[in-house]
Amino acid sequence: MSRCISIRCNAPGVDIDDFLKTGTASCGWDLTGDLSGNSTDLIREKIQGGYPHLEGHGLRAPMIALCGITTLKPGDLVVVPVGTQIYIGKATSEYYYINNAKENTAHRVNVDWKNTPILRDNLSEELRDALKHRTTLADISDYYDELIAIAYGAPSIMFNEASYTLNLTYNGKRKITISGLPGSITQKTIKEIAIELKAFYMKLGKLKE
């Protein structure tokens, strides 16, 4: 199941231009060392080893960021909020660590960025609220479908050997508009496609009865 994270460029000396230029997304807490393959408990131990002053609530931000970036897979979405805009890209690598990297950039994934930003006003109200997180990283996988549709165009499906375009609209409620060749869609076809989509999303765990 594809994931989506939102990551802020709020570390000193790091901004969206760095991400776009290097084709990466990254976060700080460099002193932990490489976290490849480590469990949540080991990540916590490495954070405390590199930053012994962090205790209790102080561990929350690095734990969220590092557990999030280390579990990204190719194809997952990465979103960076910047003022009134957001940048979206697809991860093209798994997590890796760079020794002696520029400060606050050692923990990385490669990202194929769409250089054209998207206005926040074009997002659903729920997604705009989700992007107000104060932590360096947040999981916003619930909005994967919306972000994919906005950034990469409406998906299409094959049904009874005919192709149909799914236009996803978000105005407080998730809606799907189905379009196809003139005269190819009947009310019966729409109901049949709806049943197929419902079964598909229930299997993904994104839809419940």
C-alpha positions as a Markdown table, in Angstrom:
| # | Residue | x | y | z |
|---|---|---|---|---|
| 1 | Met | 0.0 | 0.0 | 0.0 |
| 2 | Ser | 1.5 | 3.3 | -1.1 |
| 3 | Arg | 2.3 | 6.0 | 1.5 |
| 4 | Cys | 2.6 | 9.7 | 1.6 |
| 5 | Ile | 4.6 | 11.9 | 4.0 |
| 6 | Ser | 4.8 | 15.6 | 4.4 |
| 7 | Ile | 8.2 | 16.9 | 5.3 |
| 8 | Arg | 9.2 | 20.4 | 6.3 |
| 9 | Cys | 12.4 | 22.2 | 5.2 |
| 10 | Asn | 12.8 | 23.7 | 8.7 |
| 11 | Ala | 16.3 | 22.8 | 9.5 |
| 12 | Pro | 19.0 | 25.5 | 9.3 |
| 13 | Gly | 20.5 | 25.8 | 5.9 |
| 14 | Val | 18.0 | 23.4 | 4.2 |
| 15 | Asp | 15.2 | 24.6 | 1.9 |
| 16 | Ile | 13.1 | 23.3 | -1.1 |
| 17 | Asp | 15.8 | 24.5 | -3.6 |
| 18 | Asp | 18.2 | 22.0 | -2.0 |
| 19 | Phe | 15.6 | 19.2 | -2.4 |
| 20 | Leu | 14.8 | 20.1 | -6.1 |
| 21 | Lys | 18.5 | 20.6 | -7.0 |
| 22 | Thr | 19.7 | 17.3 | -5.5 |
| 23 | Gly | 16.6 | 15.3 | -6.3 |
| 24 | Thr | 16.3 | 14.2 | -2.6 |
| 25 | Ala | 14.3 | 14.7 | 0.5 |
| 26 | Ser | 16.2 | 14.7 | 3.8 |
| 27 | Cys | 16.0 | 15.4 | 7.5 |
| 28 | Gly | 18.4 | 16.1 | 10.4 |
| 29 | Trp | 19.6 | 14.4 | 13.5 |
| 30 | Asp | 22.7 | 13.4 | 11.6 |
| 31 | Leu | 24.5 | 12.2 | 14.8 |
| 32 | Thr | 22.4 | 9.0 | 15.0 |
| 33 | Gly | 24.4 | 7.5 | 12.2 |
| 34 | Asp | 23.0 | 5.1 | 9.6 |
| 35 | Leu | 19.5 | 3.8 | 10.5 |
| 36 | Ser | 19.0 | 1.3 | 7.7 |
| 37 | Gly | 17.1 | -1.7 | 8.8 |
| 38 | Asn | 16.8 | -0.6 | 12.4 |
| 39 | Ser | 13.7 | -1.2 | 14.5 |
| 40 | Thr | 11.8 | 1.6 | 16.3 |
| 41 | Asp | 13.6 | 0.7 | 19.6 |
| 42 | Leu | 17.0 | 0.8 | 17.9 |
| 43 | Ile | 16.2 | 4.1 | 16.3 |
| 44 | Arg | 15.3 | 5.5 | 19.7 |
| 45 | Glu | 18.5 | 4.2 | 21.2 |
| 46 | Lys | 20.6 | 5.8 | 18.4 |
| 47 | Ile | 18.8 | 9.1 | 18.9 |
| 48 | Gln | 19.6 | 9.0 | 22.6 |
| 49 | Gly | 23.2 | 8.0 | 21.8 |
| 50 | Gly | 23.7 | 10.9 | 19.4 |
| 51 | Tyr | 21.6 | 13.4 | 21.4 |
| 52 | Pro | 21.7 | 12.4 | 25.1 |
| 53 | His | 20.0 | 15.7 | 26.1 |
| 54 | Leu | 16.8 | 14.6 | 24.4 |
| 55 | Glu | 14.5 | 12.8 | 26.8 |
| 56 | Gly | 10.7 | 12.1 | 27.1 |
| 57 | His | 8.7 | 14.5 | 25.0 |
| 58 | Gly | 11.9 | 15.7 | 23.4 |
| 59 | Leu | 12.3 | 12.4 | 21.5 |
| 60 | Arg | 8.9 | 12.7 | 19.8 |
| 61 | Ala | 9.9 | 14.9 | 16.9 |
| 62 | Pro | 13.1 | 13.0 | 15.8 |
| 63 | Met | 11.3 | 9.6 | 16.3 |
| 64 | Ile | 8.4 | 10.7 | 14.0 |
| 65 | Ala | 10.8 | 12.1 | 11.4 |
| 66 | Leu | 13.4 | 9.2 | 11.4 |
| 67 | Cys | 10.9 | 6.4 | 11.6 |
| 68 | Gly | 9.0 | 8.0 | 8.8 |
| 69 | Ile | 11.8 | 8.6 | 6.3 |
| 70 | Thr | 13.5 | 5.2 | 7.0 |
| 71 | Thr | 10.3 | 3.3 | 5.9 |
| 72 | Leu | 9.7 | 5.1 | 2.6 |
| 73 | Lys | 9.6 | 2.9 | -0.5 |
| 74 | Pro | 10.0 | 3.8 | -4.2 |
| 75 | Gly | 6.6 | 5.1 | -5.5 |
| 76 | Asp | 5.6 | 6.6 | -2.1 |
| 77 | Leu | 4.7 | 10.3 | -2.3 |
| 78 | Val | 6.7 | 13.1 | -0.6 |
| 79 | Val | 5.1 | 16.5 | 0.0 |
| 80 | Val | 6.8 | 19.7 | 1.1 |
| 81 | Pro | 4.7 | 22.6 | 2.2 |
| 82 | Val | 6.2 | 26.0 | 1.4 |
| 83 | Gly | 4.1 | 29.0 | 2.3 |
| 84 | Thr | 1.0 | 29.1 | 0.2 |
| 85 | Gln | 2.2 | 26.2 | -2.0 |
| 86 | Ile | 3.2 | 22.6 | -1.9 |
| 87 | Tyr | 5.8 | 20.6 | -3.9 |
| 88 | Ile | 5.1 | 16.9 | -4.7 |
| 89 | Gly | 7.4 | 14.1 | -5.8 |
| 90 | Lys | 7.7 | 10.4 | -5.9 |
| 91 | Ala | 10.4 | 8.5 | -3.9 |
| 92 | Thr | 12.7 | 6.6 | -6.3 |
| 93 | Ser | 14.8 | 4.9 | -3.6 |
| 94 | Glu | 14.6 | 3.5 | -0.2 |
| 95 | Tyr | 16.2 | 5.3 | 2.8 |
| 96 | Tyr | 20.0 | 5.8 | 2.9 |
| 97 | Tyr | 22.5 | 7.6 | 5.0 |
| 98 | Ile | 25.3 | 9.9 | 3.8 |
| 99 | Asn | 28.4 | 10.3 | 6.0 |
| 100 | Asn | 29.9 | 13.8 | 6.1 |
| 101 | Ala | 26.8 | 15.2 | 4.4 |
| 102 | Lys | 25.8 | 18.9 | 4.6 |
| 103 | Glu | 24.4 | 19.5 | 8.0 |
| 104 | Asn | 20.7 | 18.3 | 8.5 |
| 105 | Thr | 20.7 | 16.3 | 5.3 |
| 106 | Ala | 22.3 | 12.9 | 6.2 |
| 107 | His | 19.1 | 10.9 | 6.3 |
| 108 | Arg | 17.8 | 10.8 | 2.7 |
| 109 | Val | 15.6 | 9.3 | 0.0 |
| 110 | Asn | 15.9 | 10.1 | -3.7 |
| 111 | Val | 12.8 | 11.9 | -5.1 |
| 112 | Asp | 11.6 | 12.6 | -8.6 |
| 113 | Trp | 10.2 | 16.1 | -7.9 |
| 114 | Lys | 7.5 | 17.9 | -9.9 |
| 115 | Asn | 9.1 | 21.3 | -10.2 |
| 116 | Thr | 5.8 | 23.1 | -10.5 |
| 117 | Pro | 4.3 | 23.9 | -7.1 |
| 118 | Ile | 0.6 | 23.5 | -6.4 |
| 119 | Leu | -1.4 | 26.1 | -4.5 |
| 120 | Arg | -2.8 | 25.1 | -1.2 |
| 121 | Asp | -6.1 | 26.6 | -2.2 |
| 122 | Asn | -6.5 | 23.8 | -4.7 |
| 123 | Leu | -6.4 | 21.2 | -1.9 |
| 124 | Ser | -9.3 | 19.9 | 0.1 |
| 125 | Glu | -9.9 | 21.6 | 3.5 |
| 126 | Glu | -9.0 | 18.4 | 5.3 |
| 127 | Leu | -5.7 | 18.1 | 3.5 |
| 128 | Arg | -4.8 | 21.8 | 4.1 |
| 129 | Asp | -5.4 | 21.1 | 7.8 |
| 130 | Ala | -3.2 | 18.0 | 7.8 |
| 131 | Leu | -0.4 | 20.0 | 6.3 |
| 132 | Lys | -0.4 | 22.4 | 9.3 |
| 133 | His | 1.6 | 19.9 | 11.4 |
| 134 | Arg | 4.5 | 21.4 | 13.4 |
| 135 | Thr | 6.7 | 18.3 | 13.4 |
| 136 | Thr | 9.4 | 17.9 | 10.7 |
| 137 | Leu | 7.5 | 15.0 | 9.2 |
| 138 | Ala | 3.9 | 13.8 | 9.2 |
| 139 | Asp | 2.2 | 10.8 | 7.6 |
| 140 | Ile | -0.6 | 12.0 | 5.4 |
| 141 | Ser | -1.3 | 8.7 | 3.5 |
| 142 | Asp | -5.0 | 9.2 | 3.9 |
| 143 | Tyr | -4.7 | 11.9 | 1.2 |
| 144 | Tyr | -2.6 | 9.8 | -1.2 |
| 145 | Asp | -5.4 | 9.5 | -3.8 |
| 146 | Glu | -6.1 | 13.3 | -3.8 |
| 147 | Leu | -2.5 | 14.2 | -4.2 |
| 148 | Ile | -1.9 | 11.7 | -7.0 |
| 149 | Ala | -4.9 | 13.0 | -8.9 |
| 150 | Ile | -3.8 | 16.6 | -8.4 |
| 151 | Ala | -0.1 | 16.1 | -9.3 |
| 152 | Tyr | -0.2 | 13.4 | -11.9 |
| 153 | Gly | -3.7 | 13.5 | -13.4 |
| 154 | Ala | -6.9 | 11.5 | -13.1 |
| 155 | Pro | -6.4 | 7.7 | -13.1 |
| 156 | Ser | -8.2 | 5.4 | -15.5 |
| 157 | Ile | -9.5 | 1.9 | -15.3 |
| 158 | Met | -10.4 | -0.8 | -17.7 |
| 159 | Phe | -13.9 | -2.3 | -17.3 |
| 160 | Asn | -15.5 | -4.7 | -19.7 |
| 161 | Glu | -12.7 | -3.9 | -22.2 |
| 162 | Ala | -13.5 | -0.2 | -22.2 |
| 163 | Ser | -11.4 | 2.6 | -20.7 |
| 164 | Tyr | -12.9 | 5.0 | -18.2 |
| 165 | Thr | -11.3 | 8.1 | -16.6 |
| 166 | Leu | -11.8 | 8.7 | -12.9 |
| 167 | Asn | -11.9 | 12.3 | -12.0 |
| 168 | Leu | -11.5 | 12.7 | -8.2 |
| 169 | Thr | -13.0 | 15.9 | -6.7 |
| 170 | Tyr | -12.6 | 17.0 | -3.1 |
| 171 | Asn | -15.0 | 19.6 | -1.7 |
| 172 | Gly | -15.2 | 18.3 | 1.8 |
| 173 | Lys | -16.4 | 14.9 | 0.6 |
| 174 | Arg | -14.5 | 12.5 | -1.7 |
| 175 | Lys | -16.4 | 12.1 | -5.0 |
| 176 | Ile | -15.5 | 10.3 | -8.2 |
| 177 | Thr | -16.7 | 11.4 | -11.6 |
| 178 | Ile | -16.6 | 8.6 | -14.2 |
| 179 | Ser | -16.2 | 9.7 | -17.9 |
| 180 | Gly | -15.6 | 7.8 | -21.1 |
| 181 | Leu | -16.5 | 7.8 | -24.8 |
| 182 | Pro | -19.8 | 9.4 | -25.7 |
| 183 | Gly | -22.6 | 6.9 | -25.3 |
| 184 | Ser | -20.4 | 4.4 | -23.6 |
| 185 | Ile | -21.7 | 5.0 | -20.0 |
| 186 | Thr | -25.1 | 3.9 | -18.8 |
| 187 | Gln | -26.5 | 4.0 | -15.3 |
| 188 | Lys | -26.0 | 0.2 | -15.1 |
| 189 | Thr | -22.3 | 0.5 | -16.1 |
| 190 | Ile | -21.8 | 3.2 | -13.5 |
| 191 | Lys | -23.3 | 1.0 | -10.7 |
| 192 | Glu | -21.2 | -1.9 | -11.8 |
| 193 | Ile | -18.0 | 0.2 | -11.8 |
| 194 | Ala | -19.0 | 1.5 | -8.4 |
| 195 | Ile | -19.3 | -2.0 | -7.0 |
| 196 | Glu | -15.8 | -2.9 | -8.4 |
| 197 | Leu | -14.2 | 0.2 | -7.0 |
| 198 | Lys | -15.8 | -0.3 | -3.6 |
| 199 | Ala | -14.5 | -3.9 | -3.4 |
| 200 | Phe | -11.0 | -2.7 | -4.5 |
| 201 | Tyr | -10.7 | 0.0 | -1.9 |
| 202 | Met | -12.1 | -2.3 | 0.8 |
| 203 | Lys | -9.3 | -4.7 | 0.1 |
| 204 | Leu | -6.8 | -1.9 | 0.4 |
| 205 | Gly | -8.3 | -1.0 | 3.8 |
| 206 | Lys | -9.2 | 2.5 | 2.6 |
| 207 | Leu | -12.9 | 2.0 | 2.6 |
| 208 | Lys | -15.2 | 0.3 | 5.2 |
| 209 | Glu | -18.8 | -0.7 | 5.0 |
